[in-house]
CSV table of C-alpha atoms and ligand atoms in Angstrom, one decimal:
chain,number,residue,atom,x,y,z
A,1,UNK,CA,70.6,78.0,92.6
A,2,UNK,CA,72.3,80.8,94.4
A,3,UNK,CA,75.9,81.6,93.0
A,4,UNK,CA,78.8,81.3,95.4
A,5,UNK,CA,80.7,84.0,93.3
A,6,UNK,CA,78.7,85.7,90.5
A,7,UNK,CA,81.3,86.7,87.9
A,8,UNK,CA,78.5,87.1,85.3
A,9,UNK,CA,76.9,90.0,87.3
A,10,UNK,CA,80.2,91.9,87.2
A,11,UNK,CA,80.6,91.1,83.6
A,12,UNK,CA,77.1,92.5,82.7
A,13,UNK,CA,78.1,95.8,84.3
A,14,UNK,CA,81.3,96.4,82.3
A,15,UNK,CA,80.8,94.3,79.2
A,16,UNK,CA,81.1,97.0,76.7
A,17,UNK,CA,84.3,98.3,78.1
A,18,UNK,CA,85.8,94.8,78.2
A,19,UNK,CA,84.7,94.2,74.6
A,20,UNK,CA,86.5,97.5,73.5
A,21,UNK,CA,89.6,96.7,75.6
A,22,UNK,CA,89.9,93.2,73.9
A,23,UNK,CA,89.2,94.7,70.5
A,24,UNK,CA,92.1,97.3,71.0
A,25,UNK,CA,94.5,94.5,71.7
A,26,UNK,CA,93.4,92.4,68.7
A,27,UNK,CA,93.9,95.6,66.5
A,28,UNK,CA,97.5,96.4,67.7
A,29,UNK,CA,98.6,92.7,68.1
A,30,UNK,CA,101.2,93.1,70.8
A,31,UNK,CA,99.9,90.1,72.7
A,32,UNK,CA,103.0,89.7,75.0
A,33,UNK,CA,104.2,92.8,77.0
A,34,UNK,CA,102.0,95.2,75.0
A,35,UNK,CA,101.2,98.7,76.1
A,36,UNK,CA,98.3,97.6,78.3
A,37,UNK,CA,100.8,95.6,80.5
A,38,UNK,CA,102.8,98.7,81.4
A,39,UNK,CA,99.6,100.9,81.8
A,40,UNK,CA,98.1,98.2,84.2
A,41,UNK,CA,101.3,98.0,86.2
A,42,UNK,CA,101.3,101.8,86.7
A,43,UNK,CA,97.6,101.8,87.7
A,44,UNK,CA,98.0,98.9,90.1
A,45,UNK,CA,100.9,100.5,91.8
A,46,UNK,CA,99.0,103.8,92.1
A,47,UNK,CA,96.0,102.1,93.5
A,48,UNK,CA,97.9,100.8,96.6
A,49,UNK,CA,100.4,103.5,96.9
A,50,UNK,CA,103.5,101.3,95.9
A,51,UNK,CA,106.3,102.8,93.8
A,52,UNK,CA,106.3,99.9,91.3
A,53,UNK,CA,104.2,96.9,90.3
A,54,UNK,CA,105.6,94.0,88.2
A,55,UNK,CA,102.9,91.8,86.5
A,56,UNK,CA,103.6,88.1,86.1
A,57,UNK,CA,101.8,84.9,85.0
A,58,UNK,CA,100.0,84.1,88.3
A,59,UNK,CA,100.0,84.7,92.0
A,60,UNK,CA,102.2,81.7,92.8
A,61,UNK,CA,105.0,83.1,90.6
A,62,UNK,CA,104.4,86.5,92.3
A,63,UNK,CA,105.6,84.8,95.5
A,64,UNK,CA,108.5,83.0,94.0
A,65,UNK,CA,109.9,86.0,92.2
A,66,UNK,CA,111.0,88.1,95.2
A,67,UNK,CA,112.4,85.0,96.9
A,68,UNK,CA,114.5,84.3,93.7
A,69,UNK,CA,115.4,87.8,93.5
A,70,UNK,CA,116.7,87.9,97.0
A,71,UNK,CA,118.7,84.7,96.3
A,72,UNK,CA,116.9,82.9,99.0
A,73,UNK,CA,117.7,79.1,98.8
A,74,UNK,CA,119.3,76.1,100.5
A,75,UNK,CA,120.0,76.6,104.3
A,76,UNK,CA,117.4,79.5,104.5
A,77,UNK,CA,114.3,79.3,106.6
A,78,UNK,CA,111.1,81.1,105.4
A,79,UNK,CA,108.3,81.4,107.9
A,80,UNK,CA,104.6,81.2,106.8
A,81,UNK,CA,101.3,80.2,108.1
A,82,UNK,CA,99.9,76.7,107.3
A,83,UNK,CA,96.3,77.8,107.3
A,84,UNK,CA,96.4,79.0,103.7
A,85,UNK,CA,96.4,78.0,100.1
A,86,UNK,CA,99.1,75.7,98.9
A,87,UNK,CA,100.8,78.4,96.9
A,88,UNK,CA,102.0,80.2,100.0
A,89,UNK,CA,104.4,77.4,101.2
A,90,UNK,CA,104.8,75.9,97.7
A,91,UNK,CA,107.3,78.4,96.4
A,92,UNK,CA,109.6,78.0,99.4
A,93,UNK,CA,111.0,74.5,98.4
A,94,UNK,CA,111.2,75.6,94.8
A,95,UNK,CA,114.1,77.8,95.8
A,96,UNK,CA,115.7,75.1,98.0
A,97,UNK,CA,114.7,77.0,101.2
A,98,UNK,CA,112.8,75.3,104.0
A,99,UNK,CA,109.3,76.5,105.1
A,100,UNK,CA,108.7,76.8,108.8
A,101,UNK,CA,105.0,76.7,109.6
A,102,UNK,CA,103.7,79.0,112.2
A,103,UNK,CA,100.3,79.1,113.9
A,104,UNK,CA,97.5,81.8,113.3
A,105,UNK,CA,95.5,84.1,115.5
A,106,UNK,CA,92.0,82.6,116.4
A,107,UNK,CA,90.1,85.7,115.6
A,108,UNK,CA,91.5,86.8,112.2
A,109,UNK,CA,93.0,83.5,110.9
A,110,UNK,CA,96.2,85.4,110.2
A,111,UNK,CA,99.8,84.9,111.3
A,112,UNK,CA,100.4,85.2,115.0
A,113,UNK,CA,103.2,87.6,115.5
A,114,UNK,CA,104.3,86.2,118.9
A,115,UNK,CA,104.3,82.7,117.6
A,116,UNK,CA,106.3,84.0,114.7
A,117,UNK,CA,109.0,85.6,116.9
A,118,UNK,CA,109.2,82.4,119.0
A,119,UNK,CA,109.7,80.3,115.8
A,120,UNK,CA,112.3,82.6,114.4
A,121,UNK,CA,114.3,82.5,117.7
A,122,UNK,CA,114.0,78.7,118.0
A,123,UNK,CA,115.3,78.3,114.5
A,124,UNK,CA,118.1,80.7,115.1
A,125,UNK,CA,119.1,79.0,118.3
A,126,UNK,CA,119.1,75.6,116.7
A,127,UNK,CA,121.6,76.9,114.1
A,128,UNK,CA,120.8,74.4,111.4
A,129,UNK,CA,118.8,77.0,109.1
A,130,UNK,CA,119.3,80.8,108.7
A,131,UNK,CA,116.0,82.7,109.3
A,132,UNK,CA,115.7,84.6,105.9
A,133,UNK,CA,112.1,85.8,105.3
A,134,UNK,CA,108.5,85.7,106.3
A,135,UNK,CA,105.5,85.2,104.0
A,136,UNK,CA,102.4,86.6,105.8
A,137,UNK,CA,99.1,86.0,104.3
A,138,UNK,CA,96.0,88.4,104.1
A,139,UNK,CA,93.5,85.5,104.5
A,140,UNK,CA,90.0,85.9,103.3
A,141,UNK,CA,90.7,89.6,102.4
A,142,UNK,CA,92.0,91.2,105.6
A,143,UNK,CA,95.5,92.2,106.2
A,144,UNK,CA,97.8,90.4,108.7
A,145,UNK,CA,99.0,92.3,111.7
A,146,UNK,CA,101.8,94.0,109.7
A,147,UNK,CA,102.9,96.6,112.3
A,148,UNK,CA,103.8,93.6,114.7
A,149,UNK,CA,105.1,91.3,112.0
A,150,UNK,CA,107.3,93.9,110.5
A,151,UNK,CA,108.7,94.7,113.9
A,152,UNK,CA,109.6,91.0,114.3
A,153,UNK,CA,111.2,91.1,110.8
A,154,UNK,CA,113.2,94.2,111.6
A,155,UNK,CA,114.4,92.7,115.0
A,156,UNK,CA,115.7,89.6,113.2
A,157,UNK,CA,116.8,91.0,109.8
A,158,UNK,CA,114.2,89.2,107.8
A,159,UNK,CA,112.6,90.1,104.5
A,160,UNK,CA,108.8,90.4,104.5
A,161,UNK,CA,106.5,89.3,101.7
A,162,UNK,CA,102.7,90.0,102.0
A,163,UNK,CA,100.7,87.3,100.2
A,164,UNK,CA,97.8,89.5,99.3
A,165,UNK,CA,96.3,87.1,96.6
A,166,UNK,CA,93.0,87.4,98.5
A,167,UNK,CA,93.6,90.8,100.2
A,168,UNK,CA,94.7,93.1,97.4
A,169,UNK,CA,92.9,96.4,98.1
A,170,UNK,CA,92.7,95.8,101.9
A,171,UNK,CA,94.0,98.5,104.3
A,172,UNK,CA,95.2,98.8,107.9
A,173,UNK,CA,94.9,102.2,109.5
A,174,UNK,CA,94.4,103.5,106.0
A,175,UNK,CA,97.5,102.0,104.6
A,176,UNK,CA,98.1,99.1,102.2
A,177,UNK,CA,100.4,96.3,103.2
A,178,UNK,CA,103.2,97.8,101.0
A,179,UNK,CA,103.7,100.2,103.8
A,180,UNK,CA,105.2,97.4,105.9
A,181,UNK,CA,106.3,94.7,103.4
A,182,UNK,CA,109.3,94.6,101.1
A,183,UNK,CA,107.1,92.9,98.5
A,184,UNK,CA,103.3,92.5,98.2
A,185,UNK,CA,102.1,89.6,96.0
A,186,UNK,CA,98.7,89.2,94.5
A,187,UNK,CA,96.7,87.0,92.1
A,188,UNK,CA,94.3,87.7,89.4
A,189,UNK,CA,92.7,84.2,89.3
A,190,UNK,CA,89.1,84.9,88.3
A,191,UNK,CA,87.7,84.2,91.7
A,192,UNK,CA,89.9,86.6,93.6
A,193,UNK,CA,88.5,90.0,94.6
A,194,UNK,CA,90.5,91.5,91.6
A,195,UNK,CA,90.2,88.7,89.2
A,196,UNK,CA,90.9,88.6,85.3
A,197,UNK,CA,89.6,86.1,82.8
A,198,UNK,CA,92.4,83.7,83.3
A,199,UNK,CA,95.6,83.4,85.2
A,200,UNK,CA,97.7,86.5,86.2
A,201,UNK,CA,99.6,87.9,89.1
A,202,UNK,CA,101.7,90.8,90.3
A,203,UNK,CA,104.4,91.9,92.8
A,204,UNK,CA,104.3,95.4,94.4
A,205,UNK,CA,107.4,97.0,95.7
A,206,UNK,CA,109.0,100.3,96.5
A,207,UNK,CA,112.5,98.9,95.8
A,208,UNK,CA,113.5,99.8,92.3
A,209,UNK,CA,116.6,97.3,92.3
A,210,UNK,CA,114.3,94.5,93.4
A,211,UNK,CA,111.8,95.4,90.5
A,212,UNK,CA,114.7,95.3,88.0
A,213,UNK,CA,115.9,91.8,89.3
A,214,UNK,CA,112.3,90.5,89.1
A,215,UNK,CA,111.8,92.0,85.7
A,216,UNK,CA,114.9,89.9,84.6
A,217,UNK,CA,113.7,86.7,86.3
A,218,UNK,CA,110.2,86.9,84.7
A,219,UNK,CA,111.9,86.8,81.2
A,220,UNK,CA,114.5,84.0,81.5
A,221,UNK,CA,117.0,86.1,83.5
A,222,UNK,CA,117.4,88.7,80.7
A,223,UNK,CA,120.1,91.4,81.3
A,224,UNK,CA,118.7,94.5,83.0
A,225,UNK,CA,120.1,97.8,84.3
A,226,UNK,CA,123.2,97.0,86.3
A,227,UNK,CA,124.0,93.6,84.7
A,228,UNK,CA,127.3,93.3,83.0
A,229,UNK,CA,126.9,93.1,79.2
A,230,UNK,CA,129.4,91.1,77.2
A,231,UNK,CA,129.5,93.1,74.0
A,232,UNK,CA,126.9,94.8,71.9
A,233,UNK,CA,124.2,92.2,71.7
A,234,UNK,CA,120.4,92.3,71.9
A,235,UNK,CA,119.8,92.2,75.7
A,236,UNK,CA,117.0,89.8,75.1
A,237,UNK,CA,119.5,87.1,74.4
A,238,UNK,CA,121.8,87.9,77.2
A,239,UNK,CA,121.0,86.0,80.3
A,240,UNK,CA,122.4,87.3,83.6
A,241,UNK,CA,120.7,84.7,85.9
A,242,UNK,CA,118.5,81.6,85.7
A,243,UNK,CA,115.0,82.9,85.4
A,244,UNK,CA,111.6,81.7,84.2
A,245,UNK,CA,108.9,82.7,81.7
A,246,UNK,CA,106.1,84.5,83.8
A,247,UNK,CA,104.5,87.3,81.9
A,248,UNK,CA,101.0,88.7,82.2
A,249,UNK,CA,99.2,88.4,78.8
A,250,UNK,CA,98.4,91.8,77.2
A,251,UNK,CA,94.7,90.7,76.8
A,252,UNK,CA,94.5,90.0,80.6
A,253,UNK,CA,96.1,93.4,81.4
A,254,UNK,CA,93.5,95.1,79.1
A,255,UNK,CA,90.7,93.2,80.9
A,256,UNK,CA,92.2,94.0,84.3
A,257,UNK,CA,92.4,97.7,83.6
A,258,UNK,CA,88.6,97.8,83.2
A,259,UNK,CA,88.1,95.7,86.3
A,260,UNK,CA,90.5,97.9,88.5
A,261,UNK,CA,88.4,100.9,87.4
A,262,UNK,CA,85.4,99.6,89.4
A,263,UNK,CA,87.5,97.8,92.1
A,264,UNK,CA,87.2,100.4,94.8
A,265,UNK,CA,83.4,100.6,94.3
A,266,UNK,CA,83.4,96.7,94.5
A,267,UNK,CA,85.2,96.7,97.8
A,268,UNK,CA,82.5,99.1,99.2
A,269,UNK,CA,79.8,96.8,97.9
A,270,UNK,CA,81.5,93.8,99.5
A,271,UNK,CA,81.6,95.6,102.7
A,272,UNK,CA,77.8,96.1,102.5
A,273,UNK,CA,77.2,92.4,102.0
A,274,UNK,CA,79.5,91.6,104.9
A,275,UNK,CA,77.6,94.1,107.1
A,276,UNK,CA,74.3,92.6,106.2
A,277,UNK,CA,75.6,89.0,107.1
A,278,UNK,CA,77.0,90.3,110.5
A,279,UNK,CA,73.6,91.8,111.3
A,280,UNK,CA,71.5,88.9,110.0
A,281,UNK,CA,73.6,86.2,111.7
A,282,UNK,CA,74.0,88.0,115.1
A,283,UNK,CA,72.9,85.8,118.0
A,284,UNK,CA,73.0,82.6,116.0
A,285,UNK,CA,75.1,79.7,117.4
A,286,UNK,CA,78.2,80.4,115.3
A,287,UNK,CA,80.9,82.9,115.0
A,288,UNK,CA,81.0,85.6,112.3
A,289,UNK,CA,84.2,87.0,111.1
A,290,UNK,CA,86.1,89.7,113.0
A,291,UNK,CA,88.4,92.1,111.2
A,292,UNK,CA,91.6,93.5,112.8
A,293,UNK,CA,91.1,96.9,114.5
A,294,UNK,CA,91.2,99.7,112.0
A,295,UNK,CA,91.3,97.3,109.1
A,296,UNK,CA,89.2,97.2,105.9
A,297,UNK,CA,88.8,93.8,104.4
A,298,UNK,CA,88.2,93.0,100.6
A,299,UNK,CA,86.0,90.1,101.9
A,300,UNK,CA,87.6,87.6,99.5
A,301,UNK,CA,85.6,85.1,101.6
A,302,UNK,CA,82.9,85.4,104.2
A,303,UNK,CA,83.9,82.6,106.6
A,304,UNK,CA,81.8,81.7,109.6
A,305,UNK,CA,82.5,78.9,112.2
A,306,UNK,CA,80.2,76.3,113.5
A,307,UNK,CA,81.0,73.3,115.7
A,308,UNK,CA,78.8,71.2,113.3
A,309,UNK,CA,80.2,72.6,110.2
A,310,UNK,CA,79.6,69.6,108.0
A,311,UNK,CA,76.0,69.4,109.1
A,312,UNK,CA,75.4,73.0,108.5
A,313,UNK,CA,77.0,72.7,105.0
A,314,UNK,CA,74.7,69.8,104.1
A,315,UNK,CA,71.7,71.6,105.4
A,316,UNK,CA,72.6,74.7,103.3
A,317,UNK,CA,73.2,72.6,100.2
A,318,UNK,CA,69.7,71.0,100.5
A,319,UNK,CA,68.3,74.7,100.7
A,320,UNK,CA,70.2,75.6,97.4
A,321,UNK,CA,72.9,77.5,99.2
A,322,UNK,CA,76.5,76.7,98.1
A,323,UNK,CA,79.4,76.9,100.6
A,324,UNK,CA,83.0,76.0,100.6
A,325,UNK,CA,85.5,74.9,103.2
A,326,UNK,CA,88.8,77.0,103.2
A,327,UNK,CA,90.8,75.1,104.3
A,328,UNK,CA,90.0,71.6,105.3
A,329,UNK,CA,93.5,70.4,105.9
A,330,UNK,CA,96.3,72.8,107.0
A,331,UNK,CA,99.4,72.7,104.9
A,332,UNK,CA,101.7,71.2,107.7
A,333,UNK,CA,99.4,68.1,107.7
A,334,UNK,CA,99.5,67.6,103.9
A,335,UNK,CA,101.8,64.8,102.8
A,336,UNK,CA,104.4,66.9,100.7
A,337,UNK,CA,104.8,69.4,103.6
A,338,UNK,CA,104.5,67.1,106.7
A,339,UNK,CA,108.2,66.7,107.2
A,340,UNK,CA,109.0,70.5,107.3
A,341,UNK,CA,109.6,72.2,110.6
A,342,UNK,CA,106.8,73.8,112.7
A,343,UNK,CA,107.0,76.7,115.1
A,344,UNK,CA,107.3,76.1,118.8
A,345,UNK,CA,104.1,74.7,120.4
A,346,UNK,CA,102.8,73.3,117.0
A,347,UNK,CA,99.8,74.6,115.2
A,348,UNK,CA,96.8,73.9,117.4
A,349,UNK,CA,94.7,76.9,116.2
A,350,UNK,CA,95.1,76.0,112.6
A,351,UNK,CA,94.2,72.4,113.2
A,352,UNK,CA,91.1,73.5,115.2
A,353,UNK,CA,89.9,76.0,112.6
A,354,UNK,CA,90.1,73.4,109.8
A,355,UNK,CA,87.2,71.7,111.5
A,356,UNK,CA,84.9,74.6,111.9
A,357,UNK,CA,85.2,77.1,109.0
A,358,UNK,CA,82.5,77.5,106.3
A,359,UNK,CA,82.5,80.2,103.6
A,360,UNK,CA,79.2,81.5,102.5
A,361,UNK,CA,78.4,83.0,99.1
A,362,UNK,CA,80.2,86.5,98.7
A,363,UNK,CA,80.5,88.8,95.9
A,364,UNK,CA,79.7,92.5,95.3
A,365,UNK,CA,76.5,91.8,93.4
A,366,UNK,CA,74.8,89.5,96.0
A,367,UNK,CA,71.2,91.0,96.0
A,368,UNK,CA,69.7,91.7,99.5
A,369,UNK,CA,66.8,89.4,98.9
A,370,UNK,CA,69.1,86.6,97.9
A,371,UNK,CA,71.3,87.2,100.9
A,372,UNK,CA,68.3,87.2,103.1
A,373,UNK,CA,67.5,83.7,101.9
A,374,UNK,CA,70.9,82.6,102.8
A,375,UNK,CA,70.7,84.2,106.2
A,376,UNK,CA,67.3,82.5,106.9
A,377,UNK,CA,68.7,79.2,105.8
A,378,UNK,CA,71.6,79.5,108.2
A,379,UNK,CA,69.3,80.6,111.0
A,380,UNK,CA,67.0,77.7,110.4
A,381,UNK,CA,69.7,75.2,111.2
A,382,UNK,CA,69.5,73.6,114.6
A,383,UNK,CA,72.5,71.2,114.5
B,401,PLP,C1,95.1,82.1,95.0
B,401,PLP,C2,96.2,82.3,96.0
B,401,PLP,C3,97.5,82.2,95.7
B,401,PLP,C4,98.0,81.9,94.3
B,401,PLP,O1,97.5,82.5,93.1
B,401,PLP,P1,97.4,81.8,91.7
B,401,PLP,O2,97.2,83.0,90.9
B,401,PLP,O3,96.3,80.8,91.7
B,401,PLP,O4,98.7,81.2,91.4
B,401,PLP,C5,98.6,82.4,96.6
B,401,PLP,N1,98.2,82.6,97.9
B,401,PLP,C6,96.9,82.6,98.3
B,401,PLP,C7,96.6,82.8,99.8
B,401,PLP,C8,95.9,82.5,97.4
B,401,PLP,O5,94.6,82.5,97.8
């Protein structure tokens, strides 16, 4: 059986380093906010050229933290795609704000900047909600069209979050999304390109004041620099705002330091796998992924499209090739989100894509012979 994502192959490569990192944490015993957490935050920020990184418990909290830090809430509209994982829209009603779903571009699956601007203008004209922020998603590992999206945000005074849970490490014209976004959120869920051995997440920002407020929020709203302190108490028990408990475990940080050390090499390996698919699947009756001009994807997923997607998936399964459908039902059609507003013209592209997308096995250690078997199996399908 071919693996969809082979985490064991990666572990075999770095197992001694992982074992040593875990042993160091067991020896010092600082399991919460230990020295590896600060070290990992510094390394993560350096990797993508951000001034600061703030680690937290998962990639979902990493989306919620900047919204909370900006006091986004009731009466605010936050624009996001519907063709994404549930976490993207989920954090918006957490704050009391309203998600407004916007359609995607047909070639990259990422937020359509023209549709975004039309949706913002329609919401502003209606006057019921105040346009406040945009969450763009780096779906399947490639960056959204940040120059165009950031221009829309500037024109309308909106904050911009890049949901880079799948795309951390991806670049556009040589720059990471932090060049354009006010905050970049990512996830260390094991199956993500930069995954740990459990849950974890981080927010990247160039804004020191935002970092301080999120640092407070991740520890129950503890008092931080700039907060008034009523008397001479331990700041741990002074609460300046209503926060949450969202910390990255020291053990996960120690493991992620070792994984980050090989991440740039793994992105190259993923590109090699993507290139082999593109060549092997050329001329077959399906579409292979296209990457935004001047973009480098982390290839979190390799998603092809076929008009008989379910037939192809069943055929591949019979050949021992696992596949997955991301995403079968766009978020605006799911019950908890169905009543939220949609951008002008609805979301026809998102709805059409849900019926055609199919993700093939993708990871840095996919051997060429194994990949050729997958390619042959796809080519042999005459549906
Ligand atoms: C995985 C993912 C998240 C959430 O990450 P968790 O760590 O699982 O909370 C958010 N957005 C997208 C697009 C994701 O793929």
